[in-house]
Amino acid sequence: MDIEALKAKNPEHWNKAAAIRALTLDAVAAANSGHSGMPIGMADVATVLFGKHLKFDAARPDWHDRDRFILSAGHGSMLIYSLLYLTGDPEITLDQVKNFRQLGAKTAGHPENFLAKGIETTTGPLGQGIAMSVGFAMAEEALRARFTKKLVDHYTYVIAGDGCLMEGVSQEAIALAGRQQLSKLIVFWDNNNITIDGTVDISDRTDQVARFKASGWHVQEIDGHDPEAIDAAITAAKAAGKPSMIACKTHIALGHAAQDTSKGHGALTDADQMAAAKEAYGWTTGPFEVPADIKSQWEAIGSRGAADREEWETRLEAMSASRQAEFARTMAGDAPKKLAGTIRALKKQLVETQPKVASRKSSEMVLEVVNPIMPETIGGSADLTGSNNTKTADLGIFDIENRKGRYVYYGIREHGMAAAMNGMALHGGIRPYGGTFFCFTDYARPAMRLAALQKVPSVFVMTHDSIGLGEDGPTHQPVEHLAICRATPNTLTFRPADTVETAEAWELALTQKSTPSVLVLSRQNLPAVRKENKAKNLVEQGAYVLADAEGKRQAIIMATGSEVSLALEAREKLQAEGIGTRVVSMPCMELFEQQDEAYRKRVLPAGPVRVAVEAGAQMGWDKWLCGERGKYQKAGFVGMKGFGASAPAEELYEHFGITADAIVAQVKALL
C-alpha cells in the first residue's frame, strides 16, 4: 500500500482520516490496552461516510430523524470515539478520549449505548451489531409508514468485520434483511483478512460477496482506502432498492509495522513503532493534539446536519397538535393512557368468567385488547406463531408490500429475532415483542443479555415453559432456564399463574423503559387462581399472599406459574388436617426483591416452614427458602433435579413428584 500516493491523491481527506488514526494510537497507548488495527484500517470509510453522507447533528446526537451509525465490530471502539470527539459531540470530549477504557469514562473498552447519546448500540459480542441493525432498519420502515417520510426518512449504516460475519447470528440477520428488502440498511464489510489467530483462511473460506448476494443483497467491492470509490459506492447503495453490502478491501493497522498481521488487531503500544506510523501519516503534533484546521473541518461536518434537523423540526411543528403529541409519546416510549384502564377492565371480566386456559392463551387474550390501543407494538415469532399465540387479528403482516403491518414472521431465527427486537427498541418508537419456546432462550440468550445491558424494554414471550409441554420430551422441556433469566441483571422474569396475573405482567412489561421482560408461559391449561377483582396490580409487588392460613400459620408454600394451583390444592389438604398454610404466588422474584423489607417480611414472616414449588431447577429459590439474611429456615423444594422425559404432562408431573401430595409430604416432614 503506497501511503504517499494516498496522501497526494486527496490531502484534505487524508488528514481528516489521519486524525482518527493518530487519536486511536494515542488512546490505546495511554490505556495500554484496546484494539488499534480496525479504526486505523477503516478510517477512510468512516471519514467519507461522516463527511459526505451521514445525516446527523453533533450538538443533538439523539435527534429522531438522524441516520444511525452502528459499529458492529465494537472492539474498534476508538473509531467511534474519535469520530464523536472530532465532530463536536458534547459528551465525548478530549478528556474522555484520554481516559479511554478507564473507570468512569464514557469511552469504555467497547461502545456502550447508555454512556453517551451518540452511541447507538452496545457492541462487542461480534455479530450483534449487524443483527440489531436489521431491527433499526425495520423500525425506520414501520415508523415511516405510520408517520410519513416528513418525520421518518433515514438510513442505518453498519461497520462489520470478519468476526461479525463468522458469527452465526449474522446469517440470521442477513437472510431476514434480504427477505424484508430493507433498502435503507447499508453495511460496510471491513475486509482485511485478519483475525486474532491469523489470516481468515486458517478457519474460513466463505465467499462473503456471494453469500450476501444469495441472501438478496446488493453488493459492491471497492478499495476501502480510496475516498472516491467509497463515496460512489455509498451513493450506489442508496439507490439499490435493497439492503446493501460494500466489501471494503482494507489493510488492518495501515502504515504501522503491524500492518496486515494478526498483531495489528490488538493494542499497538510500542513507542518507536507509533512514532514511525505517525511519521508515515504526516502527523507531526504531540499526543492527543489535532491541528486546529483539521479539527475545524471535522466540526463543520458535525454541525452540517443542524439545518436538516431544523427543517425536520419545522415539518413536525406544522402537524396537528394531536399528531405531534402522538409522535412525542411514541418516541419517548410512554404507554398510552388507555393501557391501565384496558387492563383493569380485562381483569374484571376475567374474575367474572374464571377461564381455564394455558397462560400462552392468556397472553394472546391480553394482546387482543392491548395491540389495538398501542400502535407502537410490533410482534412476531420464530416460526411458532400458532404455538406462542403472539399474533392478533388486527396486526397485519409486516412485509415488503405492507410496512404498516405489525407482525413479523422471523423464521427459525431465535437469535436474529431477539437481536432485531433490541434494534427496534433502541431505534425508538417501537414496542417489540417476540416469541419462541422457553427452551430456546438458549439460542436467543446473547441478545437477551444485551437487552438487559443496553437497558431496552424488549419483551420476550417464552411459551412451553416446563415439563408441562409433555411429549416433545427433554430437548424441549426447560429446566435451568428460569434460573438463567433470573440471574441476569436488569431483567424481569414473569411466570404468571393465570390470566389475571398474565394481564398484570403484560402491563408491567409494556410500561418499562429500561428493562427487558421475559414472559414465561405454559402450554397446558391452568385454572384461575385470582378469584377477587382488585384494581391494584399485584404482580407489581413480585410476590403476594394469594391464600392465607386459617388458624395458626405453620407453613408457607411459595409457587409460580402452573404450580400455584398445586400449592392451593396442597393448602386445602393441609388445612383439612389443621395445619395452617399460607400460599404465596411469586410471579416475579426481581420485583419482590425491589420491595421494602417490611413488605417482604409481611409476605414471608419468620417462623413457619417454607416450601417452594416450581417445575424447574431449585437455583434462585434459596434466598426465599432460607431467609434473606442466611439464617437457618426449615425449608424444602418440590421441583426438578434433572432433565425431563417424553410423556403426557399429567404423567410427567406425577413421575417427577411435582404434585399436591408431594407438597403436603414435604411440609409434614419439615414440621
XYZ file of C-alpha atoms in Angstrom:
671
model
C 0.000 0.000 0.000
C 1.546 3.282 -1.166
C 0.645 5.727 1.578
C 2.397 8.616 -0.157
C 0.149 8.119 -3.178
C -2.947 8.106 -0.966
C -1.844 11.307 0.758
C -1.138 13.030 -2.551
C -4.432 11.964 -4.144
C -6.666 13.783 -1.636
C -4.680 15.574 1.082
C -7.714 17.033 2.879
C -9.391 13.643 3.166
C -6.120 12.023 4.210
C -5.539 14.474 7.033
C -9.044 14.072 8.436
C -8.639 10.275 8.374
C -5.169 10.587 9.893
C -6.725 12.352 12.885
C -8.716 9.172 13.617
C -5.583 7.056 13.248
C -3.442 9.262 15.497
C -6.093 9.540 18.223
C -6.512 5.770 18.149
C -2.796 5.182 18.603
C -2.600 7.720 21.425
C -5.639 6.433 23.325
C -4.687 2.770 23.081
C -1.144 3.574 24.174
C -2.393 5.591 27.153
C -4.694 2.769 28.204
C -2.084 0.140 27.365
C -4.986 -1.928 26.021
C -7.506 -1.859 23.241
C -7.706 -2.582 19.534
C -5.854 -0.261 17.213
C -5.962 -2.013 13.851
C -9.602 -1.728 12.807
C -10.033 2.015 13.487
C -6.816 2.678 11.572
C -7.901 0.455 8.694
C -11.464 1.782 8.433
C -10.632 5.464 8.974
C -11.061 6.260 5.275
C -14.518 4.664 5.071
C -15.634 6.440 8.240
C -14.294 9.793 7.025
C -16.233 9.597 3.756
C -19.387 8.322 5.464
C -19.453 11.061 8.097
C -18.099 13.734 5.778
C -20.415 13.244 2.800
C -23.367 11.025 3.668
C -24.304 10.583 7.320
C -27.223 12.777 8.382
C -26.548 13.814 11.969
C -26.161 16.853 14.181
C -23.280 16.503 16.642
C -24.890 19.001 19.005
C -28.094 16.929 19.092
C -26.958 13.323 18.741
C -30.377 11.940 19.707
C -32.378 13.818 17.068
C -35.072 11.381 15.935
C -34.554 11.509 12.157
C -30.769 11.146 12.221
C -29.068 8.392 10.302
C -27.946 5.607 12.616
C -24.303 4.508 12.701
C -23.628 1.108 14.271
C -20.115 -0.125 14.948
C -20.757 -3.868 14.885
C -17.015 -4.515 15.210
C -17.205 -2.938 18.646
C -13.650 -3.844 19.653
C -12.602 -0.990 17.345
C -14.363 1.462 19.658
C -11.739 4.181 19.214
C -13.169 4.684 15.731
C -16.491 5.923 17.071
C -14.931 7.817 19.984
C -12.593 9.619 17.598
C -15.482 10.498 15.292
C -17.651 11.788 18.116
C -14.870 13.899 19.584
C -13.736 15.281 16.233
C -17.256 16.245 15.101
C -18.008 18.039 18.361
C -20.239 15.673 20.295
C -20.714 17.397 23.690
C -20.300 14.185 25.697
C -17.178 12.687 24.117
C -14.595 15.324 24.992
C -10.829 15.128 24.615
C -10.592 14.208 28.301
C -12.896 11.267 27.633
C -10.646 10.133 24.783
C -7.593 10.472 27.007
C -9.323 8.256 29.586
C -10.136 5.508 27.102
C -11.004 2.237 28.903
C -10.684 3.833 32.359
C -13.161 3.575 35.218
C -15.949 6.134 34.937
C -15.138 7.197 31.378
C -17.773 7.216 28.649
C -15.119 5.757 26.353
C -15.438 2.165 27.549
C -13.495 -0.706 26.044
C -16.446 -1.489 23.792
C -19.146 1.061 22.911
C -21.919 1.283 25.496
C -25.124 2.941 24.318
C -26.128 4.099 27.797
C -22.933 6.099 28.343
C -23.395 8.663 25.563
C -26.257 9.677 23.274
C -24.018 9.474 20.207
C -23.513 5.736 20.702
C -26.484 3.899 19.207
C -25.753 0.379 20.429
C -23.676 -1.637 22.824
C -21.458 -3.805 20.667
C -18.537 -6.053 21.302
C -20.091 -9.518 21.136
C -19.430 -9.956 17.432
C -22.407 -10.172 15.117
C -24.789 -8.423 17.499
C -24.386 -5.025 15.841
C -25.237 -6.206 12.335
C -28.132 -8.232 13.756
C -29.509 -5.267 15.698
C -29.135 -3.075 12.614
C -31.845 -5.145 10.938
C -34.213 -4.089 13.728
C -33.168 -0.456 13.298
C -33.989 -0.639 9.593
C -37.306 -2.393 10.246
C -38.241 0.263 12.793
C -37.457 3.004 10.277
C -39.677 1.326 7.665
C -42.555 0.841 10.113
C -42.417 4.364 11.518
C -42.107 5.917 8.058
C -45.275 4.079 7.049
C -47.045 5.291 10.177
C -45.804 8.883 10.389
C -44.804 9.535 6.707
C -41.421 10.490 5.213
C -41.850 14.006 6.559
C -40.889 12.733 10.013
C -39.086 9.445 9.366
C -36.628 9.084 6.493
C -33.141 7.927 7.362
C -30.514 5.241 6.817
C -28.828 2.719 9.080
C -25.089 2.298 8.416
C -23.009 -0.523 9.866
C -19.316 -1.343 10.020
C -18.820 -5.086 10.401
C -15.651 -7.137 10.407
C -14.716 -10.683 9.524
C -15.598 -11.789 13.049
C -19.106 -10.329 12.819
C -19.712 -12.271 9.624
C -18.369 -15.533 11.045
C -20.767 -15.469 13.981
C -23.886 -17.482 13.183
C -26.291 -14.686 14.106
C -25.016 -12.693 11.130
C -26.558 -15.167 8.698
C -29.897 -15.000 10.511
C -29.751 -11.212 10.245
C -28.561 -11.105 6.636
C -31.242 -13.529 5.489
C -34.007 -11.648 7.321
C -32.876 -8.287 5.915
C -32.730 -9.695 2.404
C -36.194 -11.209 2.708
C -37.596 -7.937 4.004
C -35.744 -5.918 1.336
C -34.581 -3.320 3.832
C -33.332 -0.776 1.329
C -32.130 1.760 3.899
C -29.650 -0.630 5.505
C -26.031 -0.300 4.329
C -23.242 -2.491 5.718
C -19.528 -1.872 5.227
C -17.522 -5.075 5.498
C -14.004 -4.389 6.742
C -12.392 -6.987 4.510
C -8.887 -7.036 5.992
C -8.451 -10.835 6.067
C -7.128 -10.815 9.650
C -8.401 -12.356 12.888
C -6.680 -12.700 16.259
C -5.364 -16.162 15.431
C -4.041 -15.222 11.999
C -5.355 -14.806 8.478
C -9.020 -15.573 7.894
C -8.251 -18.529 5.659
C -6.928 -20.610 8.566
C -10.534 -21.000 9.708
C -12.885 -19.857 6.925
C -13.222 -19.943 3.147
C -16.653 -18.317 2.766
C -17.230 -16.165 -0.299
C -18.900 -13.330 1.595
C -19.857 -11.455 -1.557
C -21.670 -14.497 -2.928
C -23.249 -15.110 0.460
C -24.791 -11.636 0.641
C -25.938 -11.836 -2.973
C -27.578 -15.196 -2.284
C -29.482 -13.590 0.592
C -30.915 -10.882 -1.648
C -28.480 -8.043 -1.014
C -26.971 -5.500 -3.365
C -23.185 -5.977 -3.172
C -20.178 -3.914 -4.284
C -16.449 -4.490 -3.900
C -14.143 -1.496 -3.509
C -10.761 -0.326 -2.292
C -11.528 0.734 1.282
C -8.791 3.364 1.207
C -9.987 5.173 -1.935
C -12.279 8.045 -0.919
C -13.763 8.483 -4.395
C -14.609 4.774 -4.616
C -16.125 4.822 -1.128
C -18.256 7.856 -1.969
C -19.503 6.338 -5.227
C -20.310 3.028 -3.540
C -22.424 4.690 -0.838
C -24.293 6.676 -3.484
C -24.977 3.475 -5.442
C -26.051 1.640 -2.287
C -28.642 4.312 -1.519
C -30.183 3.802 -4.954
C -30.113 -0.004 -4.873
C -33.627 -0.656 -3.579
C -32.442 -3.486 -1.317
C -30.062 -3.875 1.615
C -26.534 -3.171 0.518
C -23.154 -4.597 1.485
C -19.996 -2.761 0.468
C -16.959 -5.023 0.681
C -14.135 -2.654 1.598
C -10.699 -4.148 0.955
C -8.574 -2.618 3.703
C -5.243 -3.001 5.440
C -5.536 -3.525 9.180
C -3.239 -1.127 11.089
C -2.422 0.723 7.850
C 1.026 2.345 7.919
C 2.085 0.649 11.145
C 4.758 -2.019 11.500
C 1.938 -4.455 12.368
C 0.012 -3.748 9.144
C -1.656 -6.847 7.647
C -0.770 -9.049 10.633
C -2.779 -10.523 13.479
C -0.745 -8.348 15.867
C -2.325 -5.371 14.163
C -5.724 -6.426 15.524
C -4.862 -5.619 19.117
C -3.127 -2.944 21.156
C -0.250 -1.231 19.335
C 1.725 0.488 22.071
C 5.390 0.350 21.052
C 6.573 3.978 21.142
C 9.026 3.707 18.256
C 6.512 1.954 16.015
C 3.873 4.554 16.886
C 6.257 7.366 16.003
C 7.081 5.704 12.697
C 3.399 5.244 11.872
C 2.599 8.881 12.634
C 5.532 9.975 10.501
C 4.127 7.895 7.658
C 0.766 9.629 8.129
C 2.464 13.025 8.060
C 1.247 13.639 11.616
C 3.612 15.909 13.498
C 1.707 17.090 16.574
C 2.036 15.655 20.079
C -0.179 13.033 21.727
C -3.908 13.833 21.538
C -3.212 17.039 19.597
C -5.292 17.650 16.471
C -4.258 20.652 14.339
C -6.854 23.422 14.507
C -7.601 23.402 10.782
C -8.310 19.654 10.765
C -10.444 19.878 13.910
C -12.461 22.747 12.400
C -13.068 20.702 9.242
C -14.424 17.865 11.364
C -16.550 20.235 13.443
C -18.045 21.650 10.242
C -19.096 18.093 9.370
C -20.637 17.745 12.827
C -22.663 20.952 12.515
C -23.739 20.434 8.902
C -26.785 18.401 9.948
C -28.210 21.210 12.074
C -30.010 22.583 9.016
C -31.594 19.189 8.307
C -32.672 18.931 11.917
C -34.200 22.400 11.914
C -36.109 21.685 8.706
C -37.393 18.475 10.281
C -38.497 20.348 13.397
C -40.371 22.810 11.171
C -42.189 19.921 9.488
C -43.069 18.456 12.856
C -44.395 21.779 14.135
C -46.591 22.112 11.044
C -48.505 18.984 12.019
C -51.610 18.976 14.183
C -51.157 19.132 17.926
C -52.549 15.631 18.342
C -50.185 14.242 15.720
C -47.216 15.919 17.397
C -48.273 14.591 20.795
C -48.653 11.043 19.479
C -45.229 11.164 17.822
C -43.655 12.503 21.021
C -45.383 9.860 23.151
C -44.323 7.055 20.840
C -40.704 8.140 20.598
C -40.493 8.677 24.370
C -41.655 5.105 24.948
C -44.627 6.187 27.063
C -47.556 3.794 27.169
C -50.916 5.258 26.113
C -53.132 6.448 28.943
C -55.726 3.860 27.927
C -53.486 0.955 28.881
C -54.157 0.912 32.631
C -57.932 1.136 32.165
C -57.881 -1.522 29.465
C -56.031 -3.945 31.730
C -58.354 -3.217 34.654
C -61.416 -3.875 32.501
C -59.941 -7.142 31.263
C -59.124 -8.259 34.806
C -62.694 -7.569 35.929
C -64.011 -9.691 33.073
C -61.548 -12.488 33.843
C -62.507 -12.653 37.512
C -66.141 -12.981 36.447
C -65.517 -15.693 33.834
C -62.634 -17.586 35.514
C -61.229 -19.065 32.292
C -59.162 -22.249 32.476
C -56.614 -21.726 29.710
C -52.892 -22.073 29.118
C -51.026 -18.917 30.040
C -49.804 -18.708 26.416
C -53.507 -18.343 25.529
C -53.888 -15.868 28.392
C -51.119 -13.825 26.781
C -52.991 -13.809 23.478
C -56.150 -12.655 25.271
C -54.209 -9.727 26.720
C -52.646 -8.833 23.373
C -56.084 -8.837 21.757
C -57.066 -5.844 23.886
C -53.629 -4.200 24.079
C -52.492 -4.204 20.438
C -55.436 -2.098 19.190
C -54.621 0.699 21.651
C -50.824 0.511 21.284
C -49.985 1.072 17.602
C -46.284 1.012 18.504
C -46.278 -2.722 19.276
C -44.644 -4.984 16.701
C -44.971 -8.671 17.459
C -43.527 -11.790 15.972
C -42.434 -15.346 16.453
C -39.563 -17.583 15.435
C -41.774 -19.849 13.299
C -44.051 -20.738 16.226
C -46.892 -18.272 15.754
C -49.660 -20.776 16.450
C -47.853 -22.136 19.499
C -46.684 -18.848 21.001
C -50.064 -17.135 20.459
C -48.308 -13.872 19.613
C -50.387 -12.804 16.597
C -53.666 -10.956 16.987
C -56.185 -10.339 14.231
C -55.641 -6.585 13.981
C -51.884 -6.564 13.407
C -51.415 -7.353 9.726
C -48.122 -8.734 8.444
C -45.017 -6.557 8.240
C -43.681 -7.194 4.751
C -42.278 -5.521 1.661
C -45.730 -4.526 0.431
C -47.148 -3.639 3.839
C -44.851 -1.667 6.107
C -47.865 -0.804 8.257
C -48.154 -4.462 9.213
C -47.147 -5.137 12.795
C -46.428 -8.860 12.856
C -43.107 -10.300 11.721
C -42.550 -13.846 10.549
C -38.954 -14.155 11.759
C -38.434 -17.720 10.613
C -36.373 -20.189 12.625
C -34.053 -17.456 13.850
C -34.399 -17.017 17.618
C -31.095 -15.188 17.966
C -31.716 -12.941 14.984
C -35.253 -12.216 16.163
C -34.146 -11.202 19.661
C -31.370 -9.006 18.276
C -33.709 -7.349 15.772
C -36.157 -6.650 18.588
C -33.369 -4.921 20.509
C -32.590 -2.848 17.416
C -36.225 -1.751 17.146
C -36.316 -0.781 20.802
C -33.016 1.118 20.530
C -34.227 2.952 17.439
C -37.196 4.255 19.408
C -40.880 4.408 18.611
C -41.440 0.636 18.684
C -42.508 -1.735 21.461
C -41.186 -5.065 20.155
C -42.205 -8.466 21.432
C -41.336 -11.859 20.024
C -41.976 -15.466 20.901
C -40.411 -18.893 20.898
C -40.333 -21.912 23.202
C -38.760 -21.119 26.566
C -36.138 -23.817 25.994
C -34.877 -21.836 23.004
C -33.811 -18.934 25.140
C -30.548 -20.842 24.690
C -30.493 -19.618 21.081
C -31.698 -16.094 21.894
C -29.611 -15.737 25.047
C -26.787 -13.439 23.788
C -29.332 -10.892 22.557
C -31.446 -11.218 25.706
C -28.350 -10.427 27.752
C -27.616 -7.398 25.591
C -31.204 -6.196 26.010
C -30.552 -6.077 29.750
C -27.123 -4.495 29.374
C -28.359 -1.870 26.891
C -31.396 -1.075 29.063
C -34.031 -1.641 26.383
C -37.562 -2.906 27.135
C -37.782 -5.774 24.662
C -40.436 -8.344 25.635
C -39.507 -11.988 25.158
C -42.609 -14.201 25.065
C -41.406 -17.665 26.067
C -44.027 -20.400 25.976
C -43.982 -24.149 26.717
C -42.302 -23.298 29.977
C -41.702 -26.649 31.700
C -42.173 -30.410 31.636
C -45.786 -29.402 31.135
C -45.187 -29.261 27.385
C -45.234 -33.044 27.538
C -44.494 -35.396 24.699
C -41.815 -33.337 22.922
C -39.503 -34.527 25.652
C -36.434 -33.252 27.475
C -34.900 -31.476 24.468
C -37.834 -29.069 24.593
C -38.502 -29.034 28.335
C -36.731 -26.099 30.036
C -35.300 -26.869 33.459
C -32.452 -24.423 34.121
C -33.811 -21.542 32.054
C -35.737 -19.758 34.801
C -32.565 -19.658 36.882
C -30.583 -18.229 33.973
C -33.128 -15.494 33.308
C -33.393 -14.608 36.986
C -29.613 -14.475 37.301
C -29.380 -11.869 34.544
C -29.157 -8.310 35.924
C -31.780 -5.779 34.870
C -34.252 -8.395 33.656
C -37.811 -9.001 34.819
C -38.787 -12.670 34.612
C -42.549 -13.183 34.899
C -44.123 -16.622 35.355
C -47.830 -15.892 35.794
C -50.254 -18.363 37.380
C -53.400 -17.484 35.445
C -54.855 -14.971 33.013
C -55.186 -12.168 35.572
C -51.523 -12.442 36.518
C -50.641 -12.614 32.819
C -52.522 -9.370 32.183
C -50.723 -7.673 35.058
C -47.356 -8.967 33.832
C -48.012 -7.606 30.332
C -48.985 -4.219 31.770
C -45.676 -4.051 33.613
C -43.655 -5.240 30.616
C -45.241 -2.639 28.344
C -44.549 0.223 30.736
C -40.855 -0.492 31.280
C -38.446 1.982 29.719
C -35.050 0.495 30.506
C -35.632 -3.131 31.445
C -36.462 -6.134 29.252
C -39.091 -8.650 30.318
C -39.331 -12.405 29.892
C -42.882 -13.765 29.974
C -42.695 -17.463 30.822
C -45.933 -19.133 29.768
C -47.465 -22.600 29.919
C -48.608 -24.935 27.178
C -51.104 -26.723 29.436
C -54.338 -25.204 30.721
C -54.218 -23.548 34.145
C -57.176 -22.936 36.461
C -57.939 -19.385 37.517
C -56.417 -18.619 40.916
C -57.353 -14.954 41.263
C -60.940 -15.100 42.495
C -61.373 -11.472 43.591
C -61.243 -8.409 41.392
C -58.576 -5.952 42.533
C -57.712 -2.757 40.701
C -54.184 -2.910 42.114
C -51.579 -4.703 40.037
C -50.430 -7.381 42.496
C -47.753 -8.745 40.181
C -46.034 -5.365 40.533
C -45.119 -6.420 44.076
C -43.365 -9.507 42.731
C -44.982 -11.792 45.309
C -48.140 -11.570 47.373
C -50.333 -13.615 49.679
C -52.807 -15.449 47.479
C -54.434 -17.512 50.240
C -53.675 -17.091 53.938
C -53.576 -19.623 56.719
C -56.690 -20.402 58.716
C -55.715 -20.814 62.332
C -52.098 -20.841 63.426
C -49.766 -20.289 60.482
C -47.392 -23.265 60.373
C -46.370 -23.402 56.710
C -45.815 -21.132 53.736
C -45.930 -22.568 50.229
C -44.371 -20.413 47.507
C -45.030 -21.141 43.840
C -45.077 -19.677 40.355
C -46.991 -20.315 37.164
C -48.596 -23.706 36.713
C -47.555 -24.832 40.195
C -49.574 -22.162 42.030
C -52.737 -24.235 41.599
C -50.884 -27.250 43.041
C -49.887 -25.122 46.031
C -53.515 -24.153 46.585
C -54.571 -27.795 46.363
C -51.902 -28.768 48.882
C -53.059 -25.972 51.191
C -56.605 -27.382 51.221
C -55.292 -30.791 52.255
C -53.059 -29.340 54.955
C -55.807 -27.094 56.318
C -58.098 -30.138 56.498
C -55.533 -31.665 58.870
C -55.356 -28.497 60.962
C -52.060 -27.267 59.538
C -52.436 -23.548 58.890
C -50.916 -22.852 55.472
C -50.287 -19.666 53.526
C -49.833 -19.725 49.746
C -47.638 -17.047 48.201
C -47.707 -16.515 44.464
C -44.309 -15.231 43.310
C -44.672 -14.302 39.637
C -41.569 -12.072 39.580
C -38.695 -12.553 42.030
C -36.921 -9.432 40.806
C -39.854 -7.166 41.644
C -40.319 -8.838 45.021
C -36.691 -8.148 45.823
C -37.256 -4.474 44.981
C -39.989 -4.140 47.635
C -39.085 -2.726 51.017
C -38.015 -5.136 53.723
C -41.182 -4.580 55.739
C -43.363 -5.789 52.873
C -41.147 -8.797 52.197
C -41.336 -9.765 55.885
C -45.127 -9.457 55.858
C -45.348 -11.843 52.925
C -42.659 -14.225 54.220
C -42.577 -13.907 58.017
C -40.073 -15.928 60.023
C -41.340 -18.999 61.850
C -43.406 -21.183 59.536
C -41.697 -23.853 57.472
C -41.310 -22.907 53.825
C -41.707 -24.966 50.690
C -41.159 -23.697 47.156
C -42.812 -25.407 44.208
C -41.701 -24.914 40.625
C -41.279 -27.268 37.663
C -37.696 -26.153 37.182
C -34.341 -26.154 38.954
C -34.103 -25.002 42.579
C -31.368 -22.441 41.874
C -32.619 -18.971 42.758
C -35.095 -20.107 45.408
C -32.709 -20.496 48.333
C -32.871 -16.828 49.316
C -36.617 -17.075 49.858
C -36.465 -20.550 51.376
C -33.683 -19.984 53.890
C -34.270 -16.347 54.757
C -32.705 -13.251 53.239
C -30.053 -12.933 55.926
C -28.889 -16.509 55.514
C -30.418 -17.646 58.825
C -31.474 -21.257 59.062
C -35.030 -21.779 57.981
C -36.790 -25.139 57.796
C -37.398 -25.291 54.092
C -37.823 -27.628 51.146
C -38.197 -27.597 47.391
C -40.533 -29.523 45.133
C -39.341 -29.345 41.559
C -36.872 -30.707 39.035
C -33.482 -32.181 39.859
C -32.556 -33.240 36.335
C -33.894 -33.207 32.794
C -37.420 -34.176 31.856
C -38.828 -37.042 29.793
C -41.239 -37.665 26.950
C -44.794 -38.361 28.096
C -48.122 -36.578 28.594
C -47.823 -33.670 31.007
C -50.001 -35.218 33.726
C -47.847 -38.330 33.817
C -44.663 -36.269 33.952
C -45.811 -34.239 36.969
C -46.649 -37.480 38.756
C -43.395 -39.148 37.673
C -41.206 -36.282 38.869
C -43.121 -35.835 42.117
C -44.483 -32.366 41.462
C -47.919 -32.921 42.967
C -50.108 -31.601 45.751
C -49.466 -34.778 47.732
C -45.704 -34.333 47.384
C -46.023 -30.769 48.687
C -48.079 -31.963 51.635
C -45.499 -34.643 52.433
C -42.692 -32.094 52.266
C -44.472 -29.729 54.657
C -45.193 -32.525 57.131
C -41.611 -33.746 57.011
C -40.357 -30.265 57.845
C -42.853 -29.877 60.698
